[in-house]
Amino acid sequence: MSYAIVGFGAVGQALARAFARKNIGVTVASRQPPEALAPQARAIGPTVVAKSLREALEADTIILAVPFGEHREVAKGLPSWNGKTVIDAMNAFPVPEELDSLPSSAFVAKSFTGAKFVKGFNHLIAATLAADPVVEGGHRVVFLSSDDEDATAPVAALAKQLGFAPVKLGRLNEGGALVHARGRIWGRLIFQDLFKKEQ
Ligand SMILES: NC(=O)c1ccc[n+]([C@@H]2O[C@H](COP(=O)([O-])OP(=O)(O)OC[C@H]3O[C@@H](n4cnc5c(N)ncnc54)[C@H](OP(=O)(O)O)[C@@H]3O)[C@@H](O)[C@H]2O)c1
């Protein structure tokens, strides 16, 4: 399984730290050339490798860590998303009217037709996400939601590998509503930094 993080700002770097902590390889990319990202990637850890956006999209699993409005540009990077897993770590806030009351991730998923699509790693501020998720007595919780039950299992396995405790919330418009904003109100689980004793 190969992994890429698209977007190397606060959230992209926080997630890169989680991969580096466990010595798991991950490609990082943004619109900047890889040389521009390489020093920061190296500073995070040797398993974090900056590549071009095109090369990053060759990974099996791609984590979206770009501003919400940029997801369409990322989606245009591949002619087909069949066979890919996409993890949406983005938030839309305040929620733009164009979503027409769809959960933001359901809206994003429309641009990634064919991909196994999971919302996750979006509910914590970047500084918290960057911290070691294994603390005395527990593992930091990340919430996963998807309209495709089969898509969630490998993302849950990745979350565990990274040291988090994944909690599956179910479909995007059901349990997933708790990790989406509505209008100008954050979902009830957003910013809740929770821990589980067992992963
Ligand atoms: N910050 C938080 O605490 C936090 C917490 C949870 C979720 N989120 C969500 O996570 C997402 C990222 O937030 P952030 O705070 O990490 O933002 P950020 O610090 O502004 O970083 C955004 C990154 O995306 C890249 N980018 C922008 N447009 C791109 C495109 N079309 N293709 C490839 N890369 C692109 C930017 O690089 P270039 O402009 O150089 O390409 C930059 O590396 C947002 O959706 C946000 O709502 C943020």
XYZ file of N, CA, C and O and ligand atoms in Angstrom:
844
model
N 0.850 -1.201 0.000
C 0.000 0.000 0.000
C 0.881 1.245 0.000
O 1.781 1.363 0.823
N 0.638 2.166 -0.921
C 1.411 3.410 -0.933
C 0.494 4.581 -0.564
O -0.697 4.568 -0.873
N 1.085 5.583 0.083
C 0.298 6.695 0.627
C 0.849 8.033 0.144
O 2.070 8.195 0.025
N -0.067 8.959 -0.095
C 0.345 10.335 -0.414
C -0.559 11.305 0.326
O -1.744 11.036 0.525
N 0.033 12.414 0.718
C -0.733 13.522 1.310
C -0.661 14.669 0.310
O 0.441 15.107 -0.052
N -1.808 15.126 -0.147
C -1.844 16.261 -1.072
C -2.241 17.496 -0.273
O -3.316 17.541 0.322
N -1.340 18.466 -0.254
C -1.464 19.624 0.631
C -0.452 19.431 1.743
O -0.483 18.420 2.465
N 0.506 20.374 1.834
C 1.580 20.213 2.828
C 1.620 21.453 3.709
O 2.661 22.024 3.966
N 0.420 21.857 4.159
C 0.314 22.959 5.108
C 0.188 22.382 6.512
O 0.810 21.362 6.841
N -0.635 23.025 7.334
C -0.740 22.617 8.740
C -1.174 21.155 8.881
O -0.551 20.369 9.610
N -2.229 20.771 8.179
C -2.745 19.402 8.328
C -1.858 18.388 7.604
O -1.565 17.306 8.128
N -1.424 18.741 6.398
C -0.542 17.832 5.656
C 0.716 17.512 6.454
O 1.152 16.348 6.539
N 1.291 18.526 7.070
C 2.518 18.296 7.855
C 2.211 17.530 9.148
O 3.005 16.701 9.587
N 1.061 17.796 9.740
C 0.675 17.053 10.957
C 0.559 15.560 10.631
O 1.055 14.706 11.379
N -0.071 15.264 9.517
C -0.225 13.854 9.135
C 1.119 13.237 8.747
O 1.402 12.075 9.070
N 1.953 14.031 8.080
C 3.292 13.531 7.717
C 4.058 13.138 8.985
O 4.776 12.130 9.012
N 3.883 13.905 10.049
C 4.542 13.575 11.331
C 4.069 12.226 11.854
O 4.856 11.444 12.414
N 2.789 11.953 11.677
C 2.262 10.665 12.151
C 2.898 9.509 11.366
O 3.262 8.481 11.944
N 3.036 9.675 10.059
C 3.698 8.639 9.243
C 5.165 8.500 9.660
O 5.674 7.386 9.823
N 5.836 9.617 9.829
C 7.261 9.589 10.164
C 7.498 8.900 11.505
O 8.452 8.125 11.663
N 6.604 9.160 12.442
C 6.738 8.591 13.799
C 6.768 7.072 13.745
O 7.411 6.417 14.548
N 6.044 6.498 12.779
C 5.948 5.035 12.667
C 6.806 4.492 11.523
O 6.642 3.333 11.110
N 7.652 5.344 10.959
C 8.529 4.922 9.847
C 7.762 4.367 8.659
O 8.191 3.412 8.018
N 6.625 4.947 8.385
C 5.832 4.528 7.220
C 6.069 5.554 6.112
O 5.977 6.768 6.343
N 6.362 5.051 4.919
C 6.651 5.936 3.798
C 5.411 6.703 3.361
O 4.313 6.147 3.317
N 5.608 7.961 3.035
C 4.499 8.769 2.529
C 5.063 9.841 1.604
O 6.111 10.435 1.880
N 4.353 10.035 0.486
C 4.701 11.112 -0.432
C 3.914 12.348 -0.041
O 2.745 12.236 0.332
N 4.548 13.508 -0.117
C 3.820 14.756 0.140
C 3.962 15.659 -1.082
O 4.999 15.650 -1.757
N 2.891 16.395 -1.357
C 2.911 17.255 -2.548
C 1.966 18.428 -2.370
O 1.007 18.356 -1.602
N 2.270 19.485 -3.108
C 1.334 20.607 -3.233
C 1.526 21.142 -4.651
O 2.110 20.457 -5.494
N 1.082 22.364 -4.896
C 1.304 22.914 -6.247
C 2.735 23.370 -6.425
O 3.161 23.651 -7.536
N 3.468 23.449 -5.332
C 4.874 23.872 -5.435
C 5.733 22.715 -5.929
O 5.382 21.551 -5.733
N 6.874 23.012 -6.532
C 7.758 21.921 -6.961
C 8.298 21.174 -5.745
O 8.418 21.757 -4.652
N 8.614 19.879 -5.908
C 9.073 19.084 -4.765
C 10.274 19.687 -4.054
O 10.378 19.588 -2.822
N 11.159 20.355 -4.800
C 12.354 20.949 -4.168
C 11.945 21.962 -3.086
O 12.673 22.146 -2.107
N 10.812 22.607 -3.308
C 10.378 23.626 -2.345
C 9.871 22.981 -1.046
O 9.950 23.588 0.015
N 9.342 21.768 -1.158
C 8.795 21.093 0.023
C 9.833 20.197 0.699
O 9.674 19.830 1.870
N 10.871 19.832 -0.055
C 11.812 18.810 0.423
C 12.458 19.136 1.772
O 12.531 18.248 2.637
N 12.928 20.375 2.015
C 13.579 20.617 3.310
C 12.643 20.337 4.491
O 13.047 19.713 5.472
N 11.396 20.784 4.387
C 10.450 20.561 5.491
C 10.099 19.067 5.597
O 9.967 18.533 6.698
N 9.963 18.402 4.444
C 9.678 16.958 4.465
C 10.811 16.225 5.181
O 10.574 15.404 6.070
N 12.043 16.565 4.814
C 13.218 15.926 5.441
C 13.267 16.222 6.933
O 13.622 15.372 7.740
N 12.895 17.450 7.284
C 12.934 17.828 8.705
C 11.934 16.992 9.516
O 12.160 16.725 10.697
N 10.845 16.593 8.884
C 9.836 15.799 9.603
C 10.336 14.365 9.774
O 10.169 13.763 10.833
N 10.963 13.830 8.733
C 11.498 12.476 8.886
C 11.881 11.868 7.553
O 11.378 12.293 6.503
N 12.756 10.849 7.586
C 13.279 10.296 6.341
C 12.245 9.536 5.510
O 12.462 9.305 4.315
N 11.120 9.147 6.106
C 10.109 8.412 5.318
C 9.155 9.360 4.598
O 8.262 8.920 3.879
N 9.331 10.664 4.814
C 8.444 11.658 4.187
C 9.159 12.226 2.962
O 10.207 12.867 3.087
N 8.609 11.965 1.784
C 9.306 12.317 0.549
C 8.449 13.254 -0.295
O 7.301 12.925 -0.634
N 8.996 14.414 -0.602
C 8.279 15.372 -1.441
C 8.397 14.979 -2.911
O 9.488 14.658 -3.385
N 7.263 14.957 -3.594
C 7.264 14.658 -5.031
C 6.324 15.643 -5.722
O 5.644 16.434 -5.061
N 6.267 15.527 -7.031
C 5.328 16.378 -7.768
C 3.912 15.886 -7.490
O 3.701 14.734 -7.090
N 2.966 16.769 -7.745
C 1.557 16.397 -7.559
C 1.217 15.189 -8.431
O 0.537 14.248 -7.993
N 1.725 15.200 -9.655
C 1.433 14.091 -10.584
C 1.922 12.768 -10.004
O 1.213 11.770 -10.000
N 3.142 12.770 -9.485
C 3.698 11.536 -8.905
C 2.935 11.128 -7.639
O 2.721 9.944 -7.390
N 2.524 12.122 -6.857
C 1.800 11.816 -5.615
C 0.496 11.083 -5.922
O 0.095 10.180 -5.185
N -0.128 11.447 -7.029
C -1.424 10.838 -7.357
C -1.270 9.394 -7.834
O -2.259 8.706 -8.062
N -0.025 8.920 -7.941
C 0.198 7.506 -8.267
C -0.005 6.605 -7.048
O -0.107 5.390 -7.176
N -0.066 7.186 -5.854
C -0.229 6.369 -4.638
C -1.596 5.679 -4.630
O -2.550 6.144 -5.261
N -1.657 4.564 -3.888
C -2.943 3.843 -3.763
C -3.932 4.661 -2.933
O -5.128 4.686 -3.207
N -3.409 5.276 -1.885
C -4.272 6.014 -0.947
C -3.814 7.459 -0.894
O -2.630 7.733 -0.658
N -4.745 8.360 -1.122
C -4.413 9.786 -1.202
C -5.220 10.548 -0.155
O -6.451 10.425 -0.096
N -4.512 11.273 0.678
C -5.180 12.062 1.726
C -5.291 13.507 1.241
O -4.289 14.118 0.846
N -6.516 14.024 1.266
C -6.745 15.408 0.829
C -6.572 16.341 2.010
O -7.362 16.295 2.969
N -5.551 17.193 1.935
C -5.283 18.168 3.006
C -5.095 19.545 2.382
O -4.172 20.285 2.720
N -5.982 19.860 1.446
C -5.948 21.159 0.756
C -7.155 21.975 1.222
O -8.097 21.422 1.786
N -7.156 23.289 0.978
C -8.364 24.061 1.290
C -9.564 23.472 0.529
O -9.409 23.021 -0.623
N -10.718 23.480 1.189
C -11.899 22.807 0.632
C -12.123 23.110 -0.858
O -12.335 22.196 -1.663
N -12.042 24.377 -1.213
C -12.356 24.773 -2.587
C -11.394 24.221 -3.623
O -11.686 24.250 -4.830
N -10.265 23.684 -3.185
C -9.244 23.185 -4.118
C -9.442 21.718 -4.484
O -8.700 21.185 -5.308
N -10.427 21.060 -3.879
C -10.536 19.615 -4.129
C -10.784 19.295 -5.605
O -10.309 18.294 -6.112
N -11.491 20.184 -6.275
C -11.780 19.911 -7.693
C -10.502 19.903 -8.525
O -10.341 19.104 -9.432
N -9.602 20.833 -8.189
C -8.319 20.888 -8.927
C -7.544 19.597 -8.712
O -6.944 19.064 -9.647
N -7.544 19.088 -7.488
C -6.836 17.831 -7.215
C -7.488 16.708 -8.015
O -6.802 15.900 -8.649
N -8.800 16.680 -8.022
C -9.527 15.604 -8.723
C -9.197 15.582 -10.211
O -9.120 14.511 -10.822
N -8.956 16.762 -10.768
C -8.650 16.842 -12.209
C -7.305 16.211 -12.544
O -6.993 15.988 -13.712
N -6.510 15.932 -11.525
C -5.167 15.398 -11.752
C -5.125 13.977 -12.275
O -4.075 13.525 -12.746
N -6.224 13.259 -12.187
C -6.263 11.889 -12.717
C -7.478 11.743 -13.622
O -8.561 12.231 -13.295
N -7.327 11.000 -14.724
C -8.475 10.795 -15.601
C -9.527 9.891 -14.961
O -10.722 10.002 -15.242
N -9.078 8.976 -14.097
C -10.023 8.086 -13.403
C -9.528 7.851 -11.982
O -8.326 7.685 -11.751
N -10.474 7.780 -11.059
C -10.116 7.516 -9.653
C -10.432 6.073 -9.263
O -10.323 5.711 -8.088
N -10.782 5.256 -10.262
C -11.061 3.845 -9.969
C -9.854 3.210 -9.310
O -8.724 3.397 -9.765
N -10.098 2.461 -8.265
C -9.019 1.726 -7.600
C -8.283 2.522 -6.534
O -7.478 1.970 -5.791
N -8.552 3.820 -6.445
C -7.871 4.651 -5.446
C -8.714 4.728 -4.169
O -9.948 4.644 -4.226
N -8.029 4.923 -3.064
C -8.716 5.278 -1.823
C -8.411 6.743 -1.551
O -7.248 7.157 -1.620
N -9.460 7.514 -1.286
C -9.293 8.943 -0.992
C -9.777 9.195 0.438
O -10.900 8.808 0.797
N -8.914 9.797 1.232
C -9.286 10.167 2.607
C -9.436 11.684 2.645
O -8.492 12.423 2.341
N -10.623 12.124 3.002
C -10.921 13.558 3.020
C -10.697 14.107 4.427
O -11.527 13.911 5.324
N -9.575 14.796 4.602
C -9.262 15.401 5.908
C -9.659 16.876 5.929
O -9.271 17.617 6.836
N -10.444 17.303 4.924
C -10.788 18.729 4.809
C -12.041 19.066 5.617
O -12.867 18.211 5.894
N -12.164 20.336 5.916
C -13.416 20.858 6.460
C -13.880 21.995 5.567
O -13.050 22.730 5.010
N -15.178 22.127 5.446
C -15.748 23.288 4.761
C -16.390 24.140 5.840
O -17.354 23.699 6.481
N -15.846 25.332 6.053
C -16.396 26.197 7.104
C -16.129 27.663 6.798
O -14.971 28.011 6.579
N -17.129 28.541 6.812
C -18.538 28.167 6.884
C -18.929 27.383 5.636
O -18.266 27.488 4.609
N -19.970 26.613 5.728
C -20.343 25.734 4.627
C -20.841 26.571 3.442
O -21.764 27.374 3.596
N -20.215 26.402 2.269
C -20.670 27.189 1.114
C -22.071 26.772 0.645
O -22.436 25.603 0.780
N -22.800 27.733 0.105
C -24.178 27.433 -0.316
C -24.236 26.391 -1.412
O -25.194 25.636 -1.516
N -23.170 26.321 -2.223
C -23.194 25.399 -3.366
C -23.351 23.940 -2.930
O -23.684 23.082 -3.733
N -23.114 23.629 -1.661
C -23.234 22.248 -1.212
C -24.682 21.771 -1.216
O -24.942 20.574 -1.191
N -25.607 22.742 -1.215
C -27.020 22.414 -1.325
C -27.421 21.373 -0.269
O -28.030 20.346 -0.594
N -27.007 21.593 0.946
C -27.279 20.761 2.131
C -26.690 19.348 2.094
O -26.988 18.526 2.949
N -25.828 19.065 1.117
C -25.075 17.798 1.171
C -23.983 17.929 2.233
O -23.416 19.010 2.404
N -23.628 16.831 2.935
C -22.420 16.910 3.778
C -21.237 17.258 2.874
O -21.182 16.794 1.726
N -20.294 18.067 3.379
C -19.213 18.531 2.487
C -18.459 17.356 1.858
O -18.073 17.419 0.690
N -18.274 16.272 2.599
C -17.531 15.144 2.028
C -18.327 14.446 0.921
O -17.734 13.924 -0.022
N -19.646 14.418 1.027
C -20.458 13.832 -0.050
C -20.314 14.699 -1.300
O -20.264 14.188 -2.430
N -20.217 15.999 -1.105
C -20.008 16.926 -2.214
C -18.633 16.676 -2.846
O -18.502 16.575 -4.061
N -17.614 16.550 -2.008
C -16.248 16.297 -2.506
C -16.204 14.966 -3.257
O -15.606 14.856 -4.336
N -16.862 13.950 -2.703
C -16.817 12.603 -3.296
C -17.300 12.618 -4.746
O -16.827 11.822 -5.568
N -18.179 13.555 -5.077
C -18.702 13.614 -6.456
C -17.590 13.892 -7.462
O -17.685 13.533 -8.623
N -16.525 14.551 -7.010
C -15.399 14.850 -7.908
C -14.424 13.672 -8.015
O -13.517 13.702 -8.846
N -14.585 12.661 -7.167
C -13.636 11.535 -7.143
C -14.365 10.223 -7.461
O -14.141 9.202 -6.819
N -15.213 10.285 -8.471
C -16.026 9.125 -8.835
C -15.146 7.894 -9.041
O -14.123 7.978 -9.724
N -15.566 6.795 -8.455
C -14.826 5.533 -8.621
C -13.899 5.248 -7.456
O -13.529 4.100 -7.223
N -13.514 6.266 -6.718
C -12.605 6.060 -5.581
C -13.374 5.513 -4.388
O -14.575 5.753 -4.241
N -12.658 4.787 -3.546
C -13.198 4.441 -2.223
C -12.968 5.672 -1.353
O -11.813 6.093 -1.178
N -14.024 6.254 -0.859
C -13.954 7.593 -0.285
C -14.329 7.576 1.199
O -15.413 7.111 1.572
N -13.431 8.089 2.020
C -13.631 8.065 3.478
C -13.313 9.445 4.047
O -12.277 10.028 3.709
N -14.180 9.943 4.908
C -13.843 11.179 5.636
C -13.121 10.789 6.920
O -13.569 9.881 7.633
N -12.024 11.456 7.206
C -11.306 11.122 8.435
C -10.168 12.089 8.699
O -9.741 12.827 7.811
N -9.667 12.093 9.918
C -8.532 12.922 10.344
C -8.847 14.414 10.233
O -7.939 15.236 10.168
N -10.127 14.776 10.178
C -10.487 16.182 9.959
C -10.945 16.895 11.224
O -11.133 18.102 11.208
N -11.164 16.154 12.326
C -11.921 16.775 13.425
C -11.034 17.461 14.463
O -11.554 18.115 15.366
N -9.705 17.330 14.326
C -8.800 17.923 15.317
C -8.046 19.096 14.712
O -7.758 19.090 13.504
N -7.672 20.073 15.546
C -6.816 21.118 15.007
C -5.446 20.498 14.686
O -5.037 19.495 15.308
N -4.762 21.111 13.742
C -3.542 20.504 13.201
C -2.509 20.217 14.295
O -1.861 19.166 14.280
N -2.366 21.135 15.247
C -1.342 20.944 16.286
C -1.637 19.688 17.107
O -0.709 18.982 17.528
N -2.886 19.403 17.323
C -3.264 18.199 18.085
C -3.030 16.961 17.233
O -2.500 15.948 17.707
N -3.408 17.047 15.970
C -3.209 15.920 15.055
C -1.724 15.576 14.908
O -1.355 14.426 14.687
N -0.880 16.597 15.051
C 0.563 16.403 14.887
C 1.204 15.703 16.090
O 2.287 15.144 15.986
N 0.524 15.759 17.228
C 1.114 15.218 18.468
C 1.021 13.695 18.490
O 0.160 13.103 17.829
N 1.905 13.067 19.270
C 1.886 11.610 19.386
C 0.491 11.155 19.850
O 0.020 11.604 20.900
N -0.159 10.278 19.070
C -1.517 9.876 19.456
C -1.543 8.804 20.537
O -2.622 8.427 21.013
N -0.362 8.314 20.911
C -0.314 7.290 21.958
C 0.103 7.979 23.250
O 1.209 8.511 23.351
N -0.822 8.015 24.186
C -0.509 8.618 25.476
C -0.697 7.551 26.536
O -1.286 6.501 26.267
N -0.213 7.834 27.714
C -0.363 6.851 28.783
C -1.855 6.532 28.937
O -2.667 7.442 29.124
N -2.154 5.264 28.773
C -3.548 4.865 28.988
C -4.460 5.007 27.791
O -5.656 4.772 27.911
N -3.940 5.385 26.637
C -4.869 5.436 25.516
C -4.311 5.895 24.185
O -3.149 6.297 24.068
N -5.184 5.784 23.195
C -4.865 6.180 21.815
C -5.843 7.271 21.397
O -7.057 7.152 21.632
N -5.307 8.298 20.760
C -6.168 9.415 20.314
C -7.160 8.906 19.260
O -6.784 8.208 18.323
N -8.410 9.282 19.418
C -9.476 8.834 18.517
C -9.474 9.665 17.230
O -9.300 10.891 17.275
N -9.629 8.963 16.105
C -10.006 9.651 14.861
C -11.316 9.034 14.381
O -11.528 7.833 14.535
N -12.165 9.872 13.824
C -13.471 9.417 13.369
C -13.427 9.171 11.865
O -12.888 9.990 11.120
N -13.990 8.047 11.448
C -14.053 7.714 10.032
C -15.517 7.569 9.637
O -16.295 6.925 10.352
N -15.874 8.172 8.509
C -17.229 7.968 8.000
C -17.165 7.818 6.492
O -16.272 8.368 5.832
N -18.099 7.024 5.972
C -18.087 6.739 4.534
C -19.429 6.149 4.132
O -20.101 5.510 4.950
N -19.767 6.349 2.859
C -20.960 5.686 2.340
C -20.614 4.300 1.822
O -21.479 3.605 1.289
N -19.349 3.898 1.969
C -18.883 2.601 1.465
C -18.194 1.867 2.617
O -17.045 2.166 2.957
N -18.918 0.941 3.202
C -18.413 0.215 4.383
C -17.062 -0.442 4.090
O -16.152 -0.421 4.917
N -16.907 -0.994 2.869
C -15.657 -1.691 2.515
C -14.468 -0.736 2.482
O -13.328 -1.140 2.680
N -14.745 0.534 2.191
C -13.651 1.507 2.071
C -13.066 1.838 3.432
O -11.891 2.192 3.545
N -13.888 1.715 4.464
C -13.460 2.187 5.789
C -12.408 1.277 6.412
O -11.496 1.771 7.087
N -12.505 -0.044 6.180
C -11.615 -0.992 6.874
C -10.127 -0.699 6.636
O -9.364 -0.599 7.611
N -9.681 -0.532 5.387
C -8.250 -0.252 5.212
C -7.819 1.101 5.795
O -6.669 1.242 6.237
N -8.718 2.062 5.835
C -8.369 3.363 6.421
C -8.289 3.225 7.944
O -7.415 3.807 8.589
N -9.163 2.404 8.498
C -9.090 2.132 9.940
C -7.772 1.423 10.258
O -7.122 1.730 11.268
N -7.375 0.506 9.382
C -6.102 -0.208 9.606
C -4.936 0.778 9.565
O -4.017 0.702 10.395
N -4.976 1.718 8.622
C -3.919 2.739 8.551
C -3.917 3.580 9.832
O -2.855 3.839 10.411
N -5.096 4.016 10.264
C -5.185 4.848 11.474
C -4.553 4.118 12.660
O -3.806 4.719 13.443
N -4.817 2.810 12.755
C -4.228 2.016 13.858
C -2.716 1.956 13.723
O -1.990 2.108 14.713
N -2.257 1.720 12.491
C -0.796 1.680 12.261
C -0.140 2.973 12.722
O 0.988 2.978 13.199
N -0.854 4.073 12.522
C -0.304 5.392 12.894
C -0.434 5.660 14.393
O 0.043 6.681 14.879
N -1.099 4.748 15.099
C -1.201 4.874 16.555
C -2.523 5.443 17.047
O -2.721 5.603 18.248
N -3.426 5.769 16.103
C -4.728 6.324 16.498
C -5.719 5.191 16.784
O -5.508 4.046 16.386
N -6.801 5.535 17.449
C -7.907 4.600 17.644
C -9.048 5.043 16.723
O -9.677 6.074 16.979
N -9.265 4.312 15.625
C -10.341 4.736 14.723
C -11.716 4.390 15.285
O -11.907 3.315 15.843
N -12.633 5.313 15.125
C -14.030 5.059 15.506
C -14.876 5.285 14.259
O -14.851 6.371 13.667
N -15.582 4.217 13.852
C -16.391 4.311 12.628
C -17.760 4.897 12.958
O -18.452 4.405 13.853
N -18.120 5.929 12.217
C -19.382 6.626 12.486
C -20.489 6.235 11.518
O -21.630 6.658 11.685
N -20.135 5.467 10.474
C -21.161 5.085 9.504
C -21.219 6.053 8.334
O -20.214 6.676 7.972
N -22.403 6.170 7.763
C -22.552 6.930 6.520
C -22.325 8.438 6.746
O -22.514 8.950 7.848
N -21.947 9.112 5.658
C -21.605 10.546 5.747
C -22.760 11.380 6.283
O -22.550 12.300 7.075
N -23.982 11.044 5.862
C -25.116 11.884 6.296
C -25.783 11.338 7.551
O -26.803 11.864 7.984
N -25.198 10.271 8.120
C -25.730 9.756 9.390
C -24.708 10.088 10.492
O -24.565 11.243 10.867
N -23.915 9.080 10.950
C -22.906 9.375 11.967
C -21.930 10.446 11.513
O -21.440 11.252 12.312
N -21.658 10.459 10.207
C -20.702 11.427 9.654
C -21.129 12.877 9.858
O -20.289 13.787 9.821
N -22.417 13.087 10.077
C -22.903 14.464 10.293
C -22.234 15.096 11.518
O -22.098 16.318 11.610
N -21.795 14.245 12.452
C -21.178 14.755 13.690
C -19.785 15.341 13.452
O -19.258 16.039 14.312
N -19.191 15.021 12.315
C -17.853 15.561 12.013
C -17.895 16.480 10.789
O -16.885 16.688 10.116
N -19.088 16.977 10.477
C -19.263 17.978 9.423
C -19.786 19.261 10.060
O -20.494 19.200 11.058
N -19.469 20.375 9.413
C -20.118 21.614 9.837
C -21.460 21.728 9.120
O -21.654 21.164 8.033
N -22.374 22.444 9.759
C -23.628 22.777 9.084
C -23.776 24.286 9.192
O -23.780 24.819 10.320
N -23.825 24.947 8.036
C -23.864 26.415 8.076
C -22.621 26.935 8.770
O -21.495 26.687 8.337
N -22.841 27.619 9.895
C -21.714 28.157 10.674
C -21.558 27.423 12.004
O -20.980 27.956 12.952
N -22.072 26.221 12.052
C -21.991 25.459 13.314
C -21.203 24.176 13.063
O -21.513 23.405 12.142
N -20.183 23.970 13.881
C -19.378 22.758 13.755
C -20.154 21.553 14.271
O -20.912 21.666 15.245
N -19.915 20.380 13.644
C -20.489 19.139 14.153
C -20.029 18.898 15.585
O -18.960 19.355 15.984
N -20.865 18.158 16.326
C -20.634 18.004 17.776
C -19.299 17.328 18.126
O -18.791 17.511 19.226
N -18.765 16.515 17.214
C -17.516 15.807 17.543
C -16.271 16.559 17.078
O -15.153 16.168 17.412
N -16.471 17.621 16.315
C -15.302 18.373 15.840
C -14.649 19.078 17.033
O -15.340 19.644 17.888
N -13.336 18.956 17.085
C -12.466 19.498 18.160
C -12.537 18.686 19.467
O -11.901 19.061 20.448
N -13.305 17.614 19.496
C -13.339 16.768 20.709
C -12.121 15.859 20.678
O -12.042 14.938 19.852
N -11.176 16.098 21.550
C -9.937 15.308 21.571
C -10.127 14.153 22.555
O -9.917 14.302 23.754
N -10.516 13.014 21.992
C -10.903 11.867 22.825
C -9.850 10.763 22.731
O -9.136 10.651 21.731
N -9.822 9.915 23.757
C -8.877 8.788 23.790
C -9.616 7.504 24.117
O -10.593 7.517 24.859
N -9.095 6.398 23.512
C -9.650 5.078 23.835
C -8.552 4.250 24.475
O -7.394 4.339 24.068
N -8.934 3.409 25.417
C -7.933 2.561 26.063
C -7.347 1.566 25.080
O -6.166 1.281 25.079
N -8.230 0.991 24.245
C -7.788 0.003 23.261
C -7.976 0.612 21.875
O -8.880 1.414 21.683
N -7.111 0.177 20.929
C -7.310 0.673 19.567
C -8.494 -0.028 18.935
O -9.108 0.401 18.024
N -5.573 23.831 10.174
C -6.304 23.025 10.932
O -6.184 23.011 12.179
C -7.269 22.060 10.277
C -7.807 21.033 11.063
C -8.638 20.097 10.465
C -8.935 20.185 9.116
N -8.421 21.202 8.377
C -8.740 21.233 6.946
O -7.613 20.700 6.255
C -7.458 21.354 5.000
C -6.067 21.966 4.941
O -5.954 22.925 5.977
P -4.542 23.539 6.387
O -4.794 24.328 7.608
O -3.520 22.465 6.365
O -4.296 24.520 5.154
P -2.931 25.237 4.729
O -1.988 25.282 5.885
O -3.330 26.484 4.031
O -2.307 24.229 3.665
C -2.947 23.951 2.453
C -1.981 23.191 1.577
O -2.661 22.823 0.379
C -1.834 23.149 -0.740
N -2.698 23.365 -1.897
C -3.609 24.364 -2.089
N -4.243 24.181 -3.256
C -3.729 23.046 -3.805
C -3.999 22.344 -5.004
N -4.923 22.751 -5.889
N -3.282 21.224 -5.255
C -2.332 20.797 -4.383
N -2.049 21.418 -3.219
C -2.746 22.535 -2.941
C -1.074 24.388 -0.275
O 0.125 24.561 -0.975
P 0.262 25.480 -2.287
O -0.731 26.611 -2.131
O 1.682 25.889 -2.233
O -0.051 24.561 -3.427
C -0.744 23.984 1.158
O 0.377 23.121 1.201
C -8.579 22.388 4.918
O -9.639 21.839 4.181
C -8.978 22.596 6.369
O -10.348 22.953 6.499
C -7.583 22.143 8.925
